[in-house]
Amino acid sequence: MRILVIGGGGREHALVWKLSQSARVTKIFCVPGSAAIAELAECVAINPEQIESLADFAAQEKIALTVVGPELPLTLGIVDLFESRGLRIFGPNKAAAQLEGSKAFSKDILRANAIPTAAFGTFTDAVSAKQFLAQQKSPYVIKADGLAAGKGVLICATLAEAEAAIDEFLVRKAFGAAGDKVVIEEYLDGEEASFMVLTDGDHVLPLASSQDHKRVFDNDEGPNTGGMGAYSPAPVVTPEVHERVLREVLAPLLNGLQQKNIRYRGLLYVGLMITKAGPKVIEFNARFGDPECQPIMMRLKSDLLPLLEATIDGQLNQVEAEWYADPAVCVVLTAAGYPGAYDKGKEIHGLEKLASWQQGCVFHAGTAKENHRWLTAGGRVLGVTARGKSVADAVTEVYRAVGEISWAGMHYRKDIARRALPNS
């Protein structure tokens, strides 16, 4: 079976790594892929935004299944295009992908279906946004409506900071069209968790729980990033929380979408805040989280391919996912300056020491290879991921592996998974 994976980051490296283990997969293509992914798949230089070219390629190469990694092709309607040409593809269609593509759309769906979430207001002009702000309590949560690579959320301690953020979004257009509309939310206090499920629009198959670490520095300090690390499972997602999310979030959400003639088929990521009052929705993503995908793929014992096929075919109630009991932890190594401006082209040392690593895998997020040397080529560079008999064992092993890697300016958090450790 010939598979096409779209994307070239750490998430896609993990998906290619997992799909390559399926006995039914004969060849994997990846667009655009990376030098690291090229060790497992044939990489093709097509821009993931060029969805017509991608459909032409899939038809020409007789691709049996296309798996979409990043959000942008989904919001551009790649699934609608592929399906119109009789090509099998995993991911939600353009209408369903609005759950991630527009925070205002997702908040309206939440409100219309009485799904627990933060109180909010939506604005397109700075004056009315600041009037609303003046009536809220600190801290203030300001979100760009559109896609902003995980960086379009600001938590402001003071009203002055919040008003400056409004100007940054709506007046100075720091996020371009993604910030033409902003959502101002009530601040929720609690512990975050990532709850990912496969859904065919009627049935839901939960994946292992996980927790991301968004802030760039230890102790959840500094600006938001695309993700500095993740671990699975997340103890905060207790059996009770799990059931409440299925009952209070996913069931009414899918029903509400169907009432809008939207059938969601694909991976649905529910970003949660576990508050004293129970789980509340922070956001939705229409694809695998990154870096949550990395530890989840490492814990997935089942073949991934049949799960994706059952999602497309509306048969998720006929399959089950089997998991390794061992927890997994991913630590993201970044370039100096990330999530702001950062340098590229720094030589990475030590990867050869982990070439035959049995307890984990180094997933490449932003690297290039030149004359047999690995170089940094992005803000998030590597996702070092390990399994262990316990969270503590996985943490010890992953940081041992991190210690083998170095480059000028390498940065990483030293407290990934601390919330899951005993006595933390």
CSV table of C-alpha atoms in Angstrom, one decimal:
chain,number,residue,atom,x,y,z
A,1,MET,CA,0.0,0.0,0.0
A,2,ARG,CA,1.4,3.4,-1.0
A,3,ILE,CA,1.0,6.2,1.5
A,4,LEU,CA,1.5,10.0,1.2
A,5,VAL,CA,2.2,12.0,4.4
A,6,ILE,CA,1.9,15.8,4.0
A,7,GLY,CA,4.2,17.9,6.2
A,8,GLY,CA,7.8,18.0,7.2
A,9,GLY,CA,8.1,18.5,11.0
A,10,GLY,CA,8.5,16.4,14.1
A,11,ARG,CA,4.8,15.4,14.0
A,12,GLU,CA,5.1,14.1,10.4
A,13,HIS,CA,8.4,12.3,11.3
A,14,ALA,CA,6.6,10.5,14.1
A,15,LEU,CA,3.7,9.6,11.8
A,16,VAL,CA,6.0,8.3,9.0
A,17,TRP,CA,8.0,6.4,11.7
A,18,LYS,CA,4.8,4.7,12.9
A,19,LEU,CA,3.3,4.0,9.5
A,20,SER,CA,6.6,2.5,8.3
A,21,GLN,CA,6.1,-0.2,10.9
A,22,SER,CA,2.8,-1.4,9.2
A,23,ALA,CA,3.2,-4.7,7.3
A,24,ARG,CA,0.6,-3.4,4.8
A,25,VAL,CA,2.6,-0.3,3.8
A,26,THR,CA,4.9,-0.9,0.8
A,27,LYS,CA,6.1,2.7,0.2
A,28,ILE,CA,5.7,6.1,1.9
A,29,PHE,CA,6.1,9.4,0.2
A,30,CYS,CA,6.3,12.7,2.2
A,31,VAL,CA,5.7,16.2,1.0
A,32,PRO,CA,7.9,18.1,1.5
A,33,GLY,CA,9.4,15.9,4.1
A,34,SER,CA,12.9,16.4,5.5
A,35,ALA,CA,16.4,14.9,5.4
A,36,ALA,CA,15.5,12.8,8.5
A,37,ILE,CA,12.2,11.7,7.1
A,38,ALA,CA,14.0,10.7,3.9
A,39,GLU,CA,15.5,7.8,5.8
A,40,LEU,CA,12.0,6.3,6.0
A,41,ALA,CA,10.2,7.8,3.0
A,42,GLU,CA,10.7,9.3,-0.4
A,43,CYS,CA,10.5,13.1,0.0
A,44,VAL,CA,9.0,15.2,-2.8
A,45,ALA,CA,9.5,18.9,-3.1
A,46,ILE,CA,5.9,20.2,-3.3
A,47,ASN,CA,4.6,23.0,-1.2
A,48,PRO,CA,1.9,21.6,1.2
A,49,GLU,CA,-0.3,24.7,0.3
A,50,GLN,CA,-0.3,23.7,-3.4
A,51,ILE,CA,-3.2,21.3,-2.9
A,52,GLU,CA,-4.0,20.9,-6.7
A,53,SER,CA,-0.4,19.7,-7.2
A,54,LEU,CA,-0.7,17.4,-4.3
A,55,ALA,CA,-3.9,15.8,-5.7
A,56,ASP,CA,-2.1,15.4,-9.1
A,57,PHE,CA,0.8,13.7,-7.4
A,58,ALA,CA,-1.5,11.4,-5.4
A,59,ALA,CA,-3.3,10.3,-8.6
A,60,GLN,CA,-0.2,9.9,-10.6
A,61,GLU,CA,1.6,7.8,-8.0
A,62,LYS,CA,-1.6,5.7,-7.2
A,63,ILE,CA,-1.5,6.7,-3.5
A,64,ALA,CA,-3.9,4.6,-1.5
A,65,LEU,CA,-4.1,6.9,1.4
A,66,THR,CA,-3.0,10.5,2.1
A,67,VAL,CA,-2.4,11.6,5.7
A,68,VAL,CA,-2.4,15.4,6.4
A,69,GLY,CA,-0.1,16.5,9.1
A,70,PRO,CA,-0.3,20.4,9.4
A,71,GLU,CA,-3.5,22.5,9.7
A,72,LEU,CA,-3.1,24.9,6.7
A,73,PRO,CA,-3.8,22.4,3.9
A,74,LEU,CA,-6.9,21.3,5.9
A,75,THR,CA,-8.2,24.9,6.1
A,76,LEU,CA,-7.5,25.3,2.4
A,77,GLY,CA,-9.8,22.4,1.6
A,78,ILE,CA,-7.4,19.7,0.6
A,79,VAL,CA,-9.8,17.0,1.8
A,80,ASP,CA,-12.7,18.3,-0.2
A,81,LEU,CA,-10.4,18.4,-3.3
A,82,PHE,CA,-9.0,14.9,-2.9
A,83,GLU,CA,-12.5,13.4,-2.2
A,84,SER,CA,-13.9,15.2,-5.3
A,85,ARG,CA,-11.2,13.3,-7.3
A,86,GLY,CA,-11.9,9.9,-5.7
A,87,LEU,CA,-8.7,10.0,-3.6
A,88,ARG,CA,-8.7,8.6,-0.1
A,89,ILE,CA,-7.4,11.1,2.5
A,90,PHE,CA,-7.3,11.3,6.3
A,91,GLY,CA,-8.4,14.6,7.8
A,92,PRO,CA,-11.5,16.8,8.3
A,93,ASN,CA,-12.9,18.7,5.3
A,94,LYS,CA,-12.7,22.5,5.0
A,95,ALA,CA,-16.0,23.2,6.9
A,96,ALA,CA,-15.0,21.0,9.8
A,97,ALA,CA,-11.4,22.4,9.9
A,98,GLN,CA,-12.9,25.7,10.8
A,99,LEU,CA,-12.8,24.4,14.4
A,100,GLU,CA,-9.1,25.2,14.3
A,101,GLY,CA,-9.1,27.8,11.5
A,102,SER,CA,-11.4,30.2,13.3
A,103,LYS,CA,-11.4,30.6,17.1
A,104,ALA,CA,-14.6,32.7,16.8
A,105,PHE,CA,-16.3,29.8,14.9
A,106,SER,CA,-15.3,27.3,17.5
A,107,LYS,CA,-16.4,29.5,20.4
A,108,ASP,CA,-19.8,30.0,18.7
A,109,ILE,CA,-20.1,26.2,18.4
A,110,LEU,CA,-19.2,25.8,22.0
A,111,ARG,CA,-21.7,28.4,23.2
A,112,ALA,CA,-24.5,27.1,20.9
A,113,ASN,CA,-24.2,23.6,22.3
A,114,ALA,CA,-23.7,24.5,26.0
A,115,ILE,CA,-20.2,23.0,26.0
A,116,PRO,CA,-18.1,24.1,29.0
A,117,THR,CA,-15.6,26.8,28.0
A,118,ALA,CA,-14.4,30.3,29.1
A,119,ALA,CA,-16.7,33.3,28.7
A,120,PHE,CA,-15.7,35.3,25.7
A,121,GLY,CA,-16.2,38.2,23.3
A,122,THR,CA,-15.3,38.5,19.6
A,123,PHE,CA,-14.1,41.8,18.1
A,124,THR,CA,-12.8,43.2,14.8
A,125,ASP,CA,-12.1,46.8,16.0
A,126,ALA,CA,-9.8,48.0,18.8
A,127,VAL,CA,-12.2,50.4,20.3
A,128,SER,CA,-15.0,47.9,21.1
A,129,ALA,CA,-12.4,45.3,22.1
A,130,LYS,CA,-10.9,47.7,24.7
A,131,GLN,CA,-14.3,48.6,26.0
A,132,PHE,CA,-15.0,44.9,26.6
A,133,LEU,CA,-11.6,44.5,28.3
A,134,ALA,CA,-12.3,47.3,30.7
A,135,GLN,CA,-15.2,45.2,32.1
A,136,GLN,CA,-13.1,42.1,32.6
A,137,LYS,CA,-10.9,40.9,35.4
A,138,SER,CA,-7.1,40.3,35.1
A,139,PRO,CA,-5.3,38.3,33.8
A,140,TYR,CA,-6.6,38.8,30.3
A,141,VAL,CA,-6.5,36.2,27.5
A,142,ILE,CA,-6.2,37.6,23.9
A,143,LYS,CA,-6.4,35.3,20.9
A,144,ALA,CA,-5.9,35.9,17.2
A,145,ASP,CA,-8.9,34.3,15.4
A,146,GLY,CA,-7.0,32.6,12.7
A,147,LEU,CA,-4.0,30.3,12.4
A,148,ALA,CA,-0.9,31.7,14.1
A,149,ALA,CA,1.4,28.6,14.4
A,150,GLY,CA,0.5,28.2,18.1
A,151,LYS,CA,1.7,31.7,19.0
A,152,GLY,CA,-1.4,33.7,18.6
A,153,VAL,CA,-2.4,33.6,22.2
A,154,LEU,CA,-1.3,36.2,24.8
A,155,ILE,CA,-2.0,36.1,28.5
A,156,CYS,CA,-1.7,39.7,29.9
A,157,ALA,CA,-1.3,40.4,33.6
A,158,THR,CA,-2.4,44.1,33.3
A,159,LEU,CA,-5.0,46.1,31.4
A,160,ALA,CA,-2.3,48.1,29.8
A,161,GLU,CA,-0.6,45.0,28.5
A,162,ALA,CA,-3.9,43.7,27.2
A,163,GLU,CA,-4.7,46.9,25.4
A,164,ALA,CA,-1.2,46.8,23.8
A,165,ALA,CA,-2.0,43.3,22.6
A,166,ILE,CA,-5.2,44.5,21.0
A,167,ASP,CA,-3.3,47.1,19.2
A,168,GLU,CA,-0.7,44.6,18.1
A,169,PHE,CA,-3.3,42.3,16.6
A,170,LEU,CA,-6.0,44.7,15.2
A,171,VAL,CA,-4.0,47.9,14.5
A,172,ARG,CA,-0.4,46.8,13.7
A,173,LYS,CA,-1.5,43.5,12.2
A,174,ALA,CA,1.3,41.5,13.8
A,175,PHE,CA,-0.4,38.2,12.7
A,176,GLY,CA,-1.7,39.5,9.3
A,177,ALA,CA,-5.2,38.3,8.4
A,178,ALA,CA,-5.1,35.8,11.2
A,179,GLY,CA,-5.5,38.7,13.6
A,180,ASP,CA,-8.2,40.6,11.8
A,181,LYS,CA,-10.6,39.3,14.4
A,182,VAL,CA,-9.7,38.7,18.1
A,183,VAL,CA,-11.3,36.6,20.8
A,184,ILE,CA,-11.0,37.9,24.4
A,185,GLU,CA,-11.6,35.2,26.9
A,186,GLU,CA,-12.0,34.8,30.6
A,187,TYR,CA,-8.8,33.4,32.2
A,188,LEU,CA,-9.2,29.8,33.4
A,189,ASP,CA,-7.3,28.5,36.3
A,190,GLY,CA,-6.3,24.9,36.4
A,191,GLU,CA,-4.1,22.3,34.7
A,192,GLU,CA,-4.0,21.9,30.9
A,193,ALA,CA,-4.4,18.6,29.1
A,194,SER,CA,-4.5,17.5,25.4
A,195,PHE,CA,-7.4,15.1,24.6
A,196,MET,CA,-7.1,13.7,21.1
A,197,VAL,CA,-9.6,11.4,19.5
A,198,LEU,CA,-10.2,9.9,16.1
A,199,THR,CA,-13.8,10.5,15.0
A,200,ASP,CA,-15.8,9.5,11.9
A,201,GLY,CA,-18.5,12.0,12.7
A,202,ASP,CA,-20.6,9.5,14.6
A,203,HIS,CA,-18.2,7.4,16.7
A,204,VAL,CA,-15.2,8.4,18.8
A,205,LEU,CA,-12.0,6.5,19.5
A,206,PRO,CA,-10.0,8.3,22.2
A,207,LEU,CA,-6.2,8.2,22.0
A,208,ALA,CA,-3.9,8.2,25.0
A,209,SER,CA,-4.1,11.4,27.0
A,210,SER,CA,-1.1,13.8,27.0
A,211,GLN,CA,0.0,17.2,28.3
A,212,ASP,CA,1.9,19.8,26.3
A,213,HIS,CA,4.2,22.5,27.7
A,214,LYS,CA,3.6,25.7,25.8
A,215,ARG,CA,5.8,28.3,27.6
A,216,VAL,CA,9.4,28.6,26.5
A,217,PHE,CA,11.0,28.5,30.0
A,218,ASP,CA,10.9,26.3,33.0
A,219,ASN,CA,8.0,26.7,35.4
A,220,ASP,CA,5.7,27.7,32.6
A,221,GLU,CA,7.3,31.1,32.2
A,222,GLY,CA,8.0,33.2,29.1
A,223,PRO,CA,6.1,33.5,25.9
A,224,ASN,CA,4.0,30.8,24.3
A,225,THR,CA,5.6,28.5,21.7
A,226,GLY,CA,4.5,25.8,19.3
A,227,GLY,CA,5.3,23.4,22.2
A,228,MET,CA,8.4,22.7,24.2
A,229,GLY,CA,7.7,19.1,25.2
A,230,ALA,CA,4.9,16.7,26.0
A,231,TYR,CA,4.2,13.5,27.9
A,232,SER,CA,1.6,10.7,27.9
A,233,PRO,CA,-0.4,9.7,29.8
A,234,ALA,CA,-1.5,12.8,31.7
A,235,PRO,CA,-2.6,11.9,35.2
A,236,VAL,CA,-4.8,15.0,35.4
A,237,VAL,CA,-7.1,13.2,32.8
A,238,THR,CA,-8.6,10.8,35.4
A,239,PRO,CA,-11.3,8.2,34.4
A,240,GLU,CA,-13.9,10.7,35.6
A,241,VAL,CA,-12.5,13.6,33.5
A,242,HIS,CA,-12.2,11.2,30.5
A,243,GLU,CA,-15.9,10.3,30.7
A,244,ARG,CA,-17.0,13.9,31.2
A,245,VAL,CA,-15.1,15.0,28.1
A,246,LEU,CA,-16.8,12.3,26.0
A,247,ARG,CA,-20.2,13.2,27.4
A,248,GLU,CA,-20.0,17.0,27.9
A,249,VAL,CA,-17.7,18.0,25.0
A,250,LEU,CA,-17.5,15.5,22.2
A,251,ALA,CA,-21.0,14.2,22.1
A,252,PRO,CA,-22.7,17.6,21.9
A,253,LEU,CA,-19.9,18.9,19.6
A,254,LEU,CA,-20.4,16.3,17.0
A,255,ASN,CA,-24.2,16.6,17.3
A,256,GLY,CA,-23.9,20.4,16.9
A,257,LEU,CA,-21.7,20.0,13.8
A,258,GLN,CA,-24.1,17.6,12.2
A,259,GLN,CA,-26.9,20.1,12.7
A,260,LYS,CA,-24.9,22.4,10.6
A,261,ASN,CA,-24.5,19.6,8.0
A,262,ILE,CA,-20.8,19.3,8.9
A,263,ARG,CA,-19.5,15.7,9.4
A,264,TYR,CA,-16.1,15.7,11.2
A,265,ARG,CA,-13.9,12.9,10.0
A,266,GLY,CA,-10.3,12.8,11.2
A,267,LEU,CA,-8.2,13.7,14.2
A,268,LEU,CA,-9.8,16.1,16.7
A,269,TYR,CA,-7.7,17.7,19.3
A,270,VAL,CA,-9.4,19.1,22.3
A,271,GLY,CA,-7.3,21.5,24.3
A,272,LEU,CA,-8.6,21.3,27.9
A,273,MET,CA,-8.2,23.2,31.1
A,274,ILE,CA,-9.1,21.0,34.1
A,275,THR,CA,-10.6,23.4,36.5
A,276,LYS,CA,-12.1,22.9,40.0
A,277,ALA,CA,-15.5,22.9,38.2
A,278,GLY,CA,-14.4,20.2,35.7
A,279,PRO,CA,-12.9,20.2,32.2
A,280,LYS,CA,-13.4,23.2,30.0
A,281,VAL,CA,-12.4,23.6,26.4
A,282,ILE,CA,-9.6,26.1,25.6
A,283,GLU,CA,-9.3,25.3,21.9
A,284,PHE,CA,-9.7,22.7,19.1
A,285,ASN,CA,-7.2,21.6,16.6
A,286,ALA,CA,-8.0,19.7,13.4
A,287,ARG,CA,-4.9,17.5,13.4
A,288,PHE,CA,-2.4,15.7,15.6
A,289,GLY,CA,-0.8,18.0,18.2
A,290,ASP,CA,2.9,18.7,17.9
A,291,PRO,CA,4.8,17.6,20.1
A,292,GLU,CA,2.0,15.4,21.6
A,293,CYS,CA,2.0,13.2,18.5
A,294,GLN,CA,5.5,12.0,19.2
A,295,PRO,CA,5.0,10.4,22.7
A,296,ILE,CA,1.5,9.1,21.6
A,297,MET,CA,2.9,7.4,18.5
A,298,MET,CA,5.6,5.9,20.7
A,299,ARG,CA,3.0,4.5,23.1
A,300,LEU,CA,0.6,3.2,20.3
A,301,LYS,CA,1.0,-0.6,20.1
A,302,SER,CA,-1.6,-1.0,17.4
A,303,ASP,CA,-1.0,-0.6,13.7
A,304,LEU,CA,-1.9,3.0,13.0
A,305,LEU,CA,-3.1,2.3,9.4
A,306,PRO,CA,-6.4,0.4,10.2
A,307,LEU,CA,-7.3,3.2,12.7
A,308,LEU,CA,-7.0,5.8,10.0
A,309,GLU,CA,-8.9,3.7,7.5
A,310,ALA,CA,-11.8,3.1,9.9
A,311,THR,CA,-12.0,6.8,10.5
A,312,ILE,CA,-12.4,7.5,6.8
A,313,ASP,CA,-14.9,4.6,6.3
A,314,GLY,CA,-17.2,5.5,9.3
A,315,GLN,CA,-16.3,2.2,11.1
A,316,LEU,CA,-14.5,3.4,14.2
A,317,ASN,CA,-16.9,1.4,16.3
A,318,GLN,CA,-15.3,-1.7,14.8
A,319,VAL,CA,-11.7,-1.1,15.8
A,320,GLU,CA,-9.8,-0.7,19.1
A,321,ALA,CA,-6.4,0.9,19.9
A,322,GLU,CA,-3.9,-1.0,22.0
A,323,TRP,CA,-1.4,0.9,24.0
A,324,TYR,CA,1.9,0.2,25.7
A,325,ALA,CA,1.6,0.7,29.4
A,326,ASP,CA,4.9,2.5,29.6
A,327,PRO,CA,4.7,6.3,29.7
A,328,ALA,CA,6.5,8.4,27.1
A,329,VAL,CA,8.1,11.8,27.3
A,330,CYS,CA,9.2,14.2,24.5
A,331,VAL,CA,11.6,17.1,25.1
A,332,VAL,CA,11.9,19.7,22.3
A,333,LEU,CA,15.3,21.2,21.6
A,334,THR,CA,15.1,24.7,20.1
A,335,ALA,CA,17.4,27.3,18.6
A,336,ALA,CA,18.5,30.2,20.7
A,337,GLY,CA,15.9,33.0,20.5
A,338,TYR,CA,12.9,30.8,19.7
A,339,PRO,CA,10.0,31.7,19.6
A,340,GLY,CA,11.4,35.0,18.4
A,341,ALA,CA,14.1,35.5,15.8
A,342,TYR,CA,16.6,32.6,15.7
A,343,ASP,CA,19.7,31.6,13.8
A,344,LYS,CA,19.9,28.6,11.4
A,345,GLY,CA,22.8,26.6,10.2
A,346,LYS,CA,24.3,25.6,13.5
A,347,GLU,CA,26.0,22.2,13.4
A,348,ILE,CA,24.3,19.5,15.6
A,349,HIS,CA,26.6,17.2,17.4
A,350,GLY,CA,25.9,13.8,19.1
A,351,LEU,CA,23.1,12.4,17.0
A,352,GLU,CA,25.3,9.5,16.0
A,353,LYS,CA,25.4,8.4,19.7
A,354,LEU,CA,21.6,7.8,19.5
A,355,ALA,CA,21.5,6.1,16.2
A,356,SER,CA,20.7,2.7,17.7
A,357,TRP,CA,18.9,4.0,20.8
A,358,GLN,CA,16.5,1.3,21.9
A,359,GLN,CA,14.4,3.2,24.5
A,360,GLY,CA,13.4,6.1,22.3
A,361,CYS,CA,13.7,8.0,19.1
A,362,VAL,CA,14.9,11.5,18.0
A,363,PHE,CA,12.2,13.1,15.8
A,364,HIS,CA,13.5,15.9,13.6
A,365,ALA,CA,11.4,19.1,13.5
A,366,GLY,CA,13.7,21.6,11.9
A,367,THR,CA,17.0,20.2,10.6
A,368,ALA,CA,18.9,19.9,7.3
A,369,LYS,CA,21.7,17.7,6.2
A,370,GLU,CA,24.7,19.0,4.4
A,371,ASN,CA,27.9,17.0,3.6
A,372,HIS,CA,26.9,14.4,6.1
A,373,ARG,CA,26.5,17.0,8.8
A,374,TRP,CA,23.2,17.8,10.6
A,375,LEU,CA,22.4,21.5,10.8
A,376,THR,CA,19.6,23.5,12.6
A,377,ALA,CA,17.0,24.7,10.1
A,378,GLY,CA,14.1,25.8,12.3
A,379,GLY,CA,13.0,27.2,15.7
A,380,ARG,CA,12.0,23.8,17.1
A,381,VAL,CA,14.8,21.6,16.0
A,382,LEU,CA,14.5,18.1,17.6
A,383,GLY,CA,11.9,16.2,19.7
A,384,VAL,CA,13.8,13.7,21.8
A,385,THR,CA,11.3,11.1,22.9
A,386,ALA,CA,11.7,8.1,25.2
A,387,ARG,CA,9.6,5.5,26.9
A,388,GLY,CA,10.1,4.2,30.5
A,389,LYS,CA,8.5,1.8,33.0
A,390,SER,CA,7.3,5.0,34.9
A,391,VAL,CA,7.2,8.7,34.1
A,392,ALA,CA,10.2,9.1,36.3
A,393,ASP,CA,12.1,6.5,34.3
A,394,ALA,CA,11.1,8.0,31.0
A,395,VAL,CA,12.2,11.5,32.2
A,396,THR,CA,15.6,10.1,33.3
A,397,GLU,CA,16.1,8.4,30.0
A,398,VAL,CA,15.0,11.3,27.8
A,399,TYR,CA,17.2,13.8,29.5
A,400,ARG,CA,20.1,11.3,29.4
A,401,ALA,CA,19.6,11.3,25.6
A,402,VAL,CA,19.3,15.1,25.4
A,403,GLY,CA,22.6,15.2,27.2
A,404,GLU,CA,24.3,13.5,24.2
A,405,ILE,CA,23.2,16.3,21.8
A,406,SER,CA,24.6,19.8,21.4
A,407,TRP,CA,24.9,22.8,19.2
A,408,ALA,CA,25.7,26.5,19.7
A,409,GLY,CA,22.7,28.1,21.5
A,410,MET,CA,20.7,24.9,22.1
A,411,HIS,CA,17.8,25.5,24.5
A,412,TYR,CA,15.3,23.2,26.2
A,413,ARG,CA,13.1,23.0,29.2
A,414,LYS,CA,14.4,20.9,32.1
A,415,ASP,CA,11.0,20.3,33.7
A,416,ILE,CA,9.0,18.4,31.1
A,417,ALA,CA,6.5,16.1,32.8
A,418,ARG,CA,7.2,17.4,36.2
A,419,ARG,CA,3.4,17.6,37.0
A,420,ALA,CA,3.2,13.8,36.5
A,421,LEU,CA,6.2,13.0,38.8
A,422,PRO,CA,5.6,11.9,42.4
A,423,ASN,CA,6.0,14.7,45.0
A,424,SER,CA,6.1,17.3,42.3
